[in-house]
């Protein structure tokens, strides 16, 4: 959904913009552009395609200056082309702007500006902002013209603006799309996300909706749209640059898959109180949970992979905490008329904390008097700030577009939350409680053991790399795992059509497509529906499907039902989706890599969907 950066400082602006943009490329990569003030005016460079093309195409240029902005695009309005790539300029080339978001009323604004004589170059919604600021700057200072223009915009934006008439300042503003400020030594940054600035500073400030910021090399001033100053202190980020780099792995996705033992451990750390055998969160969250009513109802909302985590959460909370739980896609929930009340907790799950539909769902929940708890990976993100309490996943920055470590961290938090609530409601007997606590402690090691199947999975991937279709089937806790496995493959290997189903649904339709050799992956780990899954395997084998089965370690008999077996460590059913996710991620990764796919930045996708 586009990455934007802005820089003002005493270093040469070109390399800094490129370095920052390279850490935001996961947000969009169909074109890239930069603009800098070079002492004579605004210098703009744009290329269609990835940032690499722009860097190579400008490698012989000095790109000097101390003020600049950059953009990596995921097209919403206007095809990916050099003309539509950002930055966009006004008629006179005196100001440049980059934008992440959607201006919903751009057509009316454009017509008005065309009538006033403005000339447009692109089909984008963004260009109207440049002309609107130009229009107002004829009678107002740049600062006031920017504010005035912002007041007319409907939709969402994170913006960064520079102008020849104000060469010592950079301006930013936000409504609905993320924007952070990085405070360095004699330099300041604006960016869509923290990794963009981690190479230069860890002092960060978050801009809120309807706030404007004015940056000089050594100062910053945040204010409301009406011009009222806001006092805010920076926070120090504990991620370092190594977290945002590949550390020798071929792709970020593979690195992030391998990080899971550690991210699961970080997510559990300090949350198990062995003395009283209860889960503990931060004070605010404990307080929130303590006040839930005995008949509290949970409605879990999320998108994509986080939605699959939500589906697993439903099974967990229903079975152990005996709660009434509904799960909805945030993009559907926001347009429904849900029956919420003060005994409803809307639990929003989001890695980025900036997904537009999830945020809209949170706002609807609040309007209707429900409480909002969230599971989120990014401290300071919009979801985190707008929730009454937050359960953070401590997965660190997730860069690959396909979510992996954030998913297993979300499942871990859901299991912790389930334990907390089940315990608080006195629904667990002591031996059961102890057993769960022991498994939590072992989980990082179990995840490490699940990674041991990697070499086998590479061989299996080789066998299926030329497939055109893939079914993923599972039941109960591992039905969402099947959905997630299929999503991973279709996201990163668009050559293969993959679908996930509840295994029991096969006979109601999807089985019609099965032909000899059709690949079907089953998740058949130990559970009380194991025998049912075996029957489903038989049904597909009767139609000569080729079966890959993920089974619990030590299951010898499964080999007679499967063409290929992937083993995961044995565990209680509630934890099994955390472990089965790992081979599913690895299989998708190796199939995609064998097909030469762009694993970290698949076509048509972007991380953090900040538009509707
Ligand atoms: C899939 C994926 C997406 C996200 C979805 C929600 O691999 O990454 O489906 O899960 O866009 O994103 P968050 O969790 O940031 O709200």
XYZ file of C-alpha atoms and ligand atoms in Angstrom:
628
model
C 0.000 0.000 0.000
C 2.930 2.293 -0.834
C 5.900 3.253 1.261
C 6.895 6.876 1.702
C 10.010 8.479 3.136
C 11.213 12.031 3.683
C 14.625 13.235 4.797
C 16.120 16.510 5.975
C 19.664 16.594 7.324
C 23.305 17.163 6.581
C 24.060 13.912 4.722
C 23.729 13.397 1.000
C 20.052 12.712 0.458
C 20.096 10.221 -2.481
C 21.686 7.180 -0.741
C 19.645 7.793 2.398
C 16.356 7.820 0.497
C 17.296 4.627 -1.340
C 18.306 2.847 1.852
C 15.060 3.826 3.570
C 12.934 2.927 0.558
C 14.576 -0.480 0.264
C 13.208 -1.295 3.736
C 9.718 -0.257 2.696
C 9.570 -2.121 -0.584
C 7.382 -4.782 1.017
C 4.621 -2.142 0.976
C 4.545 -1.878 -2.799
C 6.947 -2.333 -5.650
C 5.348 -1.589 -9.004
C 7.246 1.686 -9.399
C 9.504 3.931 -7.357
C 10.546 7.572 -7.349
C 12.456 10.246 -5.470
C 12.504 14.046 -5.448
C 15.249 16.185 -3.969
C 16.059 19.844 -3.617
C 19.439 20.222 -5.294
C 20.068 23.960 -4.889
C 18.590 24.807 -8.297
C 15.133 23.326 -7.915
C 13.385 19.996 -7.557
C 15.098 17.037 -9.196
C 12.802 14.045 -9.808
C 13.711 10.473 -10.819
C 11.163 7.699 -11.387
C 11.164 4.176 -12.776
C 8.519 1.510 -13.349
C 9.284 -1.733 -11.510
C 11.298 -2.312 -8.405
C 13.494 0.149 -6.592
C 16.595 -1.646 -7.931
C 15.846 -0.239 -11.410
C 15.697 3.296 -10.055
C 18.916 2.872 -8.074
C 20.744 1.466 -11.117
C 19.292 4.090 -13.431
C 20.546 6.963 -11.260
C 23.860 5.441 -10.151
C 25.918 7.903 -12.235
C 24.111 10.968 -10.847
C 25.317 12.942 -7.825
C 21.840 13.069 -6.141
C 23.118 15.698 -3.745
C 21.048 17.903 -1.478
C 19.910 17.825 2.127
C 16.162 17.547 1.617
C 14.266 14.874 -0.277
C 11.413 12.425 -0.410
C 10.791 9.021 -1.926
C 8.039 6.559 -2.722
C 7.603 2.906 -3.562
C 4.193 2.303 -5.108
C 1.375 -0.218 -5.039
C -0.990 1.150 -7.675
C -4.544 2.086 -6.711
C -5.426 4.879 -9.162
C -3.728 4.697 -12.548
C -1.650 1.826 -13.932
C 1.971 1.387 -12.874
C 3.820 3.793 -15.184
C 6.518 6.408 -14.900
C 3.951 9.204 -15.143
C 1.832 7.734 -12.362
C 4.818 6.990 -10.117
C 5.307 9.414 -7.235
C 6.543 12.057 -6.399
C 3.988 14.330 -8.063
C 4.570 18.000 -8.714
C 2.417 21.112 -9.070
C 2.142 22.979 -12.410
C 5.283 25.013 -11.803
C 7.468 22.238 -10.439
C 7.913 24.174 -7.189
C 6.573 21.555 -4.819
C 6.725 17.753 -4.681
C 4.560 15.316 -2.786
C 4.475 11.578 -1.995
C 1.352 9.856 -0.726
C 0.180 6.560 0.733
C -3.603 6.160 0.840
C -6.597 7.015 -1.319
C -8.154 10.431 -1.875
C -11.810 9.555 -2.331
C -12.972 12.978 -3.543
C -10.121 13.435 -6.026
C -12.450 13.590 -9.053
C -14.371 16.659 -7.769
C -11.131 18.317 -6.697
C -9.506 17.598 -10.046
C -12.433 19.038 -12.024
C -12.334 22.198 -9.939
C -8.572 22.565 -10.340
C -8.794 21.894 -14.100
C -11.389 24.690 -14.367
C -8.949 26.951 -12.549
C -6.315 26.200 -15.191
C -4.161 23.538 -13.512
C -2.508 21.029 -15.814
C -2.330 17.379 -14.716
C 0.235 14.841 -15.845
C -0.950 11.607 -14.223
C -4.116 9.589 -13.575
C -3.412 9.424 -9.856
C -5.506 10.759 -7.027
C -2.311 12.074 -5.405
C -1.562 14.713 -7.990
C -4.618 16.745 -6.936
C -2.957 17.340 -3.567
C 0.077 18.962 -5.204
C -2.178 21.268 -7.259
C -4.428 22.036 -4.328
C -1.469 23.126 -2.189
C -0.181 25.146 -5.167
C -3.562 26.833 -5.457
C -3.647 27.921 -1.812
C 0.020 28.861 -1.721
C -0.741 31.741 -4.099
C -2.256 33.611 -1.156
C -0.926 31.737 1.901
C 2.398 30.548 3.299
C 3.286 26.960 2.353
C 2.519 25.844 5.912
C -0.997 27.317 5.811
C -1.620 26.264 2.214
C -0.770 22.653 3.136
C -3.164 22.734 6.086
C -5.928 24.307 4.012
C -5.525 21.657 1.308
C -5.590 18.857 3.883
C -8.915 20.088 5.216
C -10.477 19.425 1.823
C -9.219 15.876 1.406
C -11.543 12.929 1.998
C -10.190 9.408 2.286
C -6.850 8.393 3.725
C -3.358 9.769 3.491
C 0.155 9.744 4.809
C 1.894 12.587 3.020
C 5.294 14.110 2.721
C 5.833 17.475 1.025
C 8.783 19.667 0.095
C 8.887 22.963 -1.789
C 11.487 25.251 -3.357
C 9.964 28.255 -1.558
C 10.635 26.679 1.852
C 13.961 24.887 1.355
C 14.737 24.278 5.044
C 11.577 22.361 5.876
C 9.844 19.100 5.219
C 6.108 18.683 5.909
C 4.116 15.572 6.741
C 0.511 14.738 7.597
C -1.559 11.694 8.307
C -5.144 10.490 8.176
C -5.755 6.754 8.194
C -2.353 5.684 6.782
C 0.700 5.212 8.996
C 3.446 7.808 9.339
C 6.330 7.831 11.803
C 9.013 10.393 12.555
C 12.641 9.402 13.063
C 14.771 11.761 15.118
C 18.470 11.484 14.307
C 21.588 13.544 14.975
C 21.248 16.656 12.820
C 18.713 14.847 10.689
C 14.998 14.019 10.692
C 12.960 11.420 8.847
C 9.390 10.755 7.892
C 8.469 7.207 6.916
C 5.614 4.753 6.588
C 7.234 2.280 8.944
C 10.005 1.992 11.517
C 12.460 -0.257 9.567
C 12.939 2.600 7.073
C 14.844 4.652 9.626
C 16.447 1.947 11.791
C 19.775 2.296 9.971
C 20.063 5.913 11.237
C 18.044 6.214 14.438
C 15.949 4.343 16.980
C 14.274 7.478 18.377
C 10.760 7.357 16.960
C 7.557 9.359 17.220
C 4.184 8.328 15.840
C 1.943 10.792 14.091
C -1.785 10.464 14.801
C -4.694 11.002 12.457
C -5.381 14.640 11.548
C -1.940 15.763 12.661
C 0.579 17.748 10.668
C 4.319 17.850 11.251
C 6.890 20.400 10.210
C 10.514 19.234 10.296
C 13.776 21.090 10.046
C 17.200 19.522 10.436
C 17.141 19.958 14.218
C 13.559 20.537 15.216
C 10.072 19.265 14.753
C 6.653 20.672 15.468
C 3.518 18.539 15.511
C 0.148 20.287 15.374
C -3.498 19.581 14.702
C -5.077 20.382 11.334
C -6.294 23.645 12.927
C -2.767 24.580 13.923
C -2.855 23.789 17.677
C 0.622 22.619 18.760
C 0.982 19.120 20.236
C 3.668 18.102 22.689
C 4.900 14.520 22.235
C 7.905 12.617 23.492
C 9.831 10.190 21.299
C 9.998 6.497 22.154
C 13.028 4.289 21.737
C 12.554 1.232 19.539
C 14.267 -1.929 20.756
C 14.432 -3.573 17.302
C 17.793 -3.074 15.682
C 18.817 -2.996 12.061
C 19.804 -6.692 12.099
C 16.131 -7.530 12.762
C 15.264 -5.820 9.504
C 17.939 -7.547 7.390
C 18.180 -11.018 5.838
C 21.046 -12.404 7.997
C 22.343 -14.707 5.255
C 18.990 -16.229 4.269
C 18.018 -16.138 0.589
C 14.721 -14.438 1.376
C 13.146 -12.584 4.284
C 10.376 -15.188 4.285
C 12.833 -18.027 4.935
C 14.568 -15.995 7.623
C 11.252 -15.241 9.291
C 10.174 -18.911 9.156
C 13.418 -19.821 10.936
C 12.943 -17.122 13.540
C 9.803 -18.790 14.884
C 11.318 -20.725 17.799
C 12.668 -17.412 19.007
C 9.579 -15.303 18.290
C 7.347 -17.846 20.029
C 9.715 -17.749 23.001
C 9.648 -13.930 23.057
C 5.864 -13.999 22.910
C 5.617 -16.320 25.909
C 8.433 -14.666 27.891
C 7.356 -13.249 31.263
C 3.767 -14.265 30.679
C 3.725 -17.530 32.659
C 3.486 -17.140 36.394
C 4.533 -20.595 37.624
C 3.819 -19.842 41.253
C 0.132 -19.268 40.833
C 0.009 -21.172 37.538
C -1.700 -18.343 35.750
C -0.921 -16.388 32.603
C -0.051 -12.731 33.176
C -0.155 -9.882 30.701
C 0.664 -6.207 31.222
C -1.254 -4.335 33.890
C -3.674 -2.636 31.518
C -4.594 -5.908 29.827
C -4.918 -7.817 33.104
C -7.236 -5.095 34.341
C -9.249 -5.253 31.105
C -9.590 -9.048 31.320
C -10.464 -9.021 35.024
C -13.468 -6.836 34.295
C -15.019 -9.073 31.621
C -18.490 -10.271 32.534
C -19.167 -14.004 33.084
C -21.288 -14.071 29.932
C -18.890 -11.957 27.863
C -19.097 -12.678 24.149
C -16.045 -12.399 21.877
C -16.229 -11.298 18.257
C -12.853 -11.777 16.587
C -12.153 -9.691 13.487
C -9.138 -9.838 11.184
C -8.020 -10.146 7.560
C -5.983 -12.710 5.608
C -3.583 -14.739 7.686
C -4.675 -12.994 10.881
C -8.224 -14.169 10.072
C -6.960 -17.755 9.986
C -5.418 -17.198 13.418
C -8.821 -15.874 14.524
C -10.511 -19.098 13.369
C -8.091 -21.143 15.467
C -8.757 -18.763 18.377
C -12.460 -19.526 18.118
C -11.822 -23.251 18.628
C -9.490 -22.528 21.549
C -11.749 -20.110 23.425
C -14.876 -22.183 22.901
C -13.302 -25.423 24.038
C -11.302 -24.291 27.058
C -12.759 -20.957 28.201
C -16.313 -22.049 27.280
C -17.015 -18.697 25.701
C -19.389 -17.711 22.933
C -17.149 -16.640 20.057
C -17.905 -15.327 16.580
C -15.270 -14.731 13.947
C -15.643 -12.367 11.034
C -13.544 -10.990 8.235
C -12.989 -7.354 9.160
C -13.887 -6.330 5.596
C -17.344 -7.924 6.062
C -17.857 -7.025 9.698
C -17.451 -3.305 9.033
C -20.444 -3.281 6.680
C -22.717 -5.536 8.708
C -25.106 -4.550 11.442
C -23.525 -6.637 14.207
C -25.442 -6.935 17.488
C -22.853 -5.678 19.952
C -23.270 -4.439 23.483
C -21.236 -3.711 26.587
C -20.832 -7.437 27.202
C -19.145 -7.855 23.833
C -15.411 -7.724 23.394
C -14.267 -7.258 19.827
C -10.874 -8.920 19.552
C -8.997 -7.460 16.583
C -5.954 -9.329 15.264
C -3.435 -7.550 13.066
C 0.291 -7.928 12.525
C 0.846 -4.434 11.154
C -1.839 -2.714 13.205
C -2.593 -0.586 10.159
C -4.991 -2.740 8.111
C -7.754 -0.366 7.032
C -10.616 -2.875 7.331
C -9.554 -4.036 10.796
C -9.306 -0.446 11.969
C -12.746 0.320 10.566
C -14.077 -2.741 12.435
C -12.565 -1.439 15.682
C -14.194 1.938 15.192
C -17.583 0.344 14.469
C -17.251 -1.806 17.595
C -16.561 1.251 19.724
C -19.481 3.181 18.233
C -21.721 0.294 19.235
C -20.515 0.268 22.828
C -18.324 -2.838 22.639
C -14.893 -3.069 24.219
C -11.848 -3.590 22.014
C -8.966 -5.888 22.782
C -6.325 -6.420 20.114
C -3.512 -8.773 19.245
C -0.910 -6.767 17.413
C 2.777 -6.863 16.493
C 3.551 -3.170 16.149
C 3.734 -1.011 19.241
C 2.396 2.453 18.465
C 0.379 1.285 15.442
C -3.171 2.531 14.901
C -4.788 -0.730 16.056
C -2.700 -0.709 19.223
C -3.522 2.906 19.963
C -7.247 2.603 19.330
C -7.776 -0.531 21.429
C -8.755 -0.563 25.086
C -6.046 -3.149 25.738
C -3.405 -4.852 23.607
C -1.780 -8.274 23.666
C 1.459 -7.737 21.794
C 3.026 -10.510 19.753
C 6.756 -10.053 20.113
C 7.607 -11.268 16.628
C 9.833 -8.331 15.622
C 9.536 -6.666 12.216
C 7.963 -8.911 9.579
C 9.283 -7.858 6.187
C 8.258 -10.639 3.764
C 4.843 -9.975 2.297
C 3.677 -13.471 3.269
C 3.065 -13.543 6.992
C 4.742 -16.407 8.866
C 6.229 -15.620 12.271
C 3.466 -13.130 13.057
C 0.892 -15.903 12.492
C 2.470 -18.364 14.936
C 2.953 -15.527 17.434
C -0.754 -14.667 17.096
C -1.659 -18.325 17.732
C 0.631 -18.357 20.765
C -1.047 -15.259 22.201
C -4.475 -16.768 21.536
C -3.433 -19.901 23.434
C -2.150 -17.742 26.320
C -5.376 -15.746 26.367
C -7.388 -18.975 26.359
C -5.389 -20.299 29.303
C -5.857 -17.030 31.183
C -9.630 -17.016 30.706
C -10.075 -20.747 31.321
C -8.113 -20.395 34.549
C -9.928 -17.266 35.648
C -13.197 -19.153 35.151
C -11.813 -22.124 37.056
C -12.376 -24.438 34.154
C -9.019 -26.209 34.264
C -8.117 -28.985 36.664
C -4.641 -28.742 38.228
C -2.972 -31.542 36.209
C -4.369 -30.129 32.970
C -3.145 -26.655 33.900
C 0.304 -27.956 34.704
C 0.449 -29.866 31.450
C -0.432 -26.740 29.443
C 2.171 -24.717 31.302
C 4.790 -27.341 30.500
C 3.852 -27.295 26.842
C 4.078 -23.506 26.701
C 7.589 -23.784 28.071
C 8.468 -26.441 25.485
C 6.833 -24.675 22.530
C 9.969 -22.880 21.220
C 11.817 -26.216 21.241
C 8.894 -27.974 19.517
C 8.951 -25.271 16.825
C 12.699 -25.866 16.436
C 12.025 -29.597 15.971
C 9.308 -28.843 13.410
C 11.954 -26.976 11.373
C 13.975 -30.227 11.213
C 11.651 -31.453 8.471
C 13.071 -28.785 6.141
C 15.310 -31.111 4.096
C 12.421 -33.565 3.508
C 10.122 -30.702 2.595
C 12.633 -29.454 0.012
C 12.483 -32.882 -1.685
C 8.687 -32.952 -1.562
C 8.595 -29.447 -3.031
C 10.675 -30.674 -5.945
C 8.080 -33.373 -6.606
C 5.161 -30.900 -6.708
C 6.814 -27.789 -8.155
C 5.183 -28.275 -11.573
C 1.659 -28.767 -10.237
C -1.126 -26.521 -11.449
C -3.433 -27.050 -8.472
C -3.167 -27.948 -4.812
C -5.818 -28.745 -2.227
C -5.152 -28.301 1.483
C -7.444 -30.151 3.871
C -7.766 -30.328 7.620
C -10.389 -30.539 10.329
C -11.107 -28.701 13.585
C -8.018 -26.822 14.838
C -6.250 -27.654 11.608
C -9.018 -26.553 9.265
C -7.729 -22.949 9.526
C -4.227 -24.392 9.054
C -5.390 -25.791 5.706
C -6.698 -22.343 4.705
C -3.417 -20.780 5.759
C -1.285 -23.369 3.918
C -3.210 -22.724 0.705
C -3.006 -18.959 1.155
C 0.772 -19.152 1.598
C 1.204 -21.117 -1.625
C -1.102 -19.000 -3.764
C 0.404 -15.771 -2.434
C 4.012 -16.553 -3.172
C 3.660 -18.982 -6.086
C 0.947 -17.499 -8.290
C 1.596 -20.224 -10.904
C -0.273 -22.717 -8.733
C -3.923 -22.478 -7.848
C -4.287 -23.568 -4.229
C -7.433 -23.891 -2.119
C -7.966 -24.854 1.480
C -11.103 -26.617 2.718
C -12.458 -28.270 5.795
C -11.726 -31.920 4.972
C -15.336 -32.899 5.679
C -16.513 -30.491 2.959
C -14.682 -32.288 0.140
C -17.574 -34.557 -0.663
C -19.885 -31.545 -0.898
C -18.233 -30.229 -4.038
C -14.467 -29.829 -4.318
C -13.828 -33.561 -4.737
C -15.401 -33.257 -8.195
C -12.199 -31.706 -9.509
C -9.825 -34.404 -8.342
C -8.004 -36.206 -11.170
C -5.203 -38.777 -10.968
C -2.088 -37.142 -9.561
C -3.924 -34.062 -8.214
C -1.912 -32.915 -5.161
C -3.792 -32.885 -1.862
C -2.147 -31.979 1.407
C -3.814 -33.320 4.539
C -3.142 -32.259 8.081
C -3.643 -35.418 10.107
C -1.971 -34.795 13.440
C -3.168 -36.597 16.588
C -6.659 -35.454 17.576
C -10.139 -36.789 18.170
C -10.922 -36.236 14.482
C -7.870 -38.172 13.274
C -9.947 -41.156 12.079
C -12.280 -38.815 10.195
C -9.311 -37.270 8.401
C -8.070 -40.748 7.487
C -11.476 -41.444 5.893
C -11.111 -38.211 3.918
C -7.651 -39.294 2.777
C -9.140 -42.610 1.609
C -11.812 -40.752 -0.381
C -9.235 -38.734 -2.283
C -6.893 -41.665 -2.793
C -9.798 -43.617 -4.266
C -9.727 -40.917 -6.966
C -5.964 -41.347 -7.357
C -4.993 -38.028 -5.804
C -1.354 -37.641 -4.743
C -1.358 -37.155 -0.961
C 1.079 -35.289 1.242
C 0.233 -35.794 4.906
C 1.433 -33.767 7.870
C 1.281 -36.209 10.782
C 2.423 -36.435 14.381
C 5.915 -37.769 14.887
C 6.072 -41.532 15.279
C 2.879 -42.264 13.348
C 4.059 -45.289 11.332
C 0.704 -46.369 9.926
C 0.158 -43.059 8.119
C 2.745 -44.055 5.495
C 0.327 -46.549 3.963
C -2.100 -43.693 3.227
C 0.356 -41.124 1.938
C 2.683 -40.512 -0.979
C 4.736 -38.195 1.226
C 4.741 -37.700 4.986
C 5.957 -34.677 6.931
C 6.317 -35.204 10.662
C 5.727 -32.585 13.336
C 6.347 -33.072 17.075
C 3.487 -34.473 19.130
C 1.572 -31.961 21.205
C -1.897 -31.236 22.584
C -4.367 -30.422 19.816
C -4.741 -26.779 20.883
C -1.045 -26.156 20.122
C -0.859 -28.202 16.945
C -1.701 -25.347 14.474
C 1.418 -23.546 15.742
C 3.554 -26.499 14.724
C 1.752 -27.492 11.512
C 2.096 -23.913 10.239
C 5.860 -24.379 9.964
C 5.964 -27.195 7.347
C 3.123 -25.498 5.452
C 5.190 -22.313 5.235
C 8.323 -24.225 4.213
C 6.507 -26.209 1.533
C 5.037 -23.059 -0.012
C 8.428 -21.374 0.183
C 10.373 -24.155 -1.552
C 7.751 -24.713 -4.262
C 7.753 -20.973 -4.996
C 11.533 -20.757 -4.972
C 11.856 -23.722 -7.353
C 9.469 -21.896 -9.671
C 11.709 -18.820 -9.575
C 8.985 -16.740 -7.934
C 9.678 -13.459 -6.237
C 9.012 -14.875 -2.793
C 9.332 -11.728 -0.694
C 7.452 -9.461 -3.077
C 4.854 -11.455 -5.009
C 3.029 -9.698 -7.841
C -0.130 -7.720 -7.035
C 0.404 -7.955 -3.288
C 1.741 -5.607 -0.664
C 2.138 -5.898 3.046
C 0.000 -3.771 5.325
C -3.207 -3.137 3.413
C -3.906 0.436 4.440
C -6.542 0.992 1.777
C -10.024 -0.440 1.616
C -0.825 -13.150 4.201
C -0.787 -11.794 4.663
C -2.045 -11.014 4.664
C -2.221 -10.338 6.029
C -3.466 -9.427 6.014
C -3.704 -8.778 7.372
O 0.425 -13.756 4.242
O 0.232 -11.297 5.050
O -3.136 -11.816 4.359
O -2.342 -11.322 6.999
O -3.295 -8.433 5.059
O -2.618 -8.006 7.746
P -2.429 -7.517 9.241
O -2.190 -8.734 10.069
O -1.228 -6.614 9.180
O -3.682 -6.807 9.629
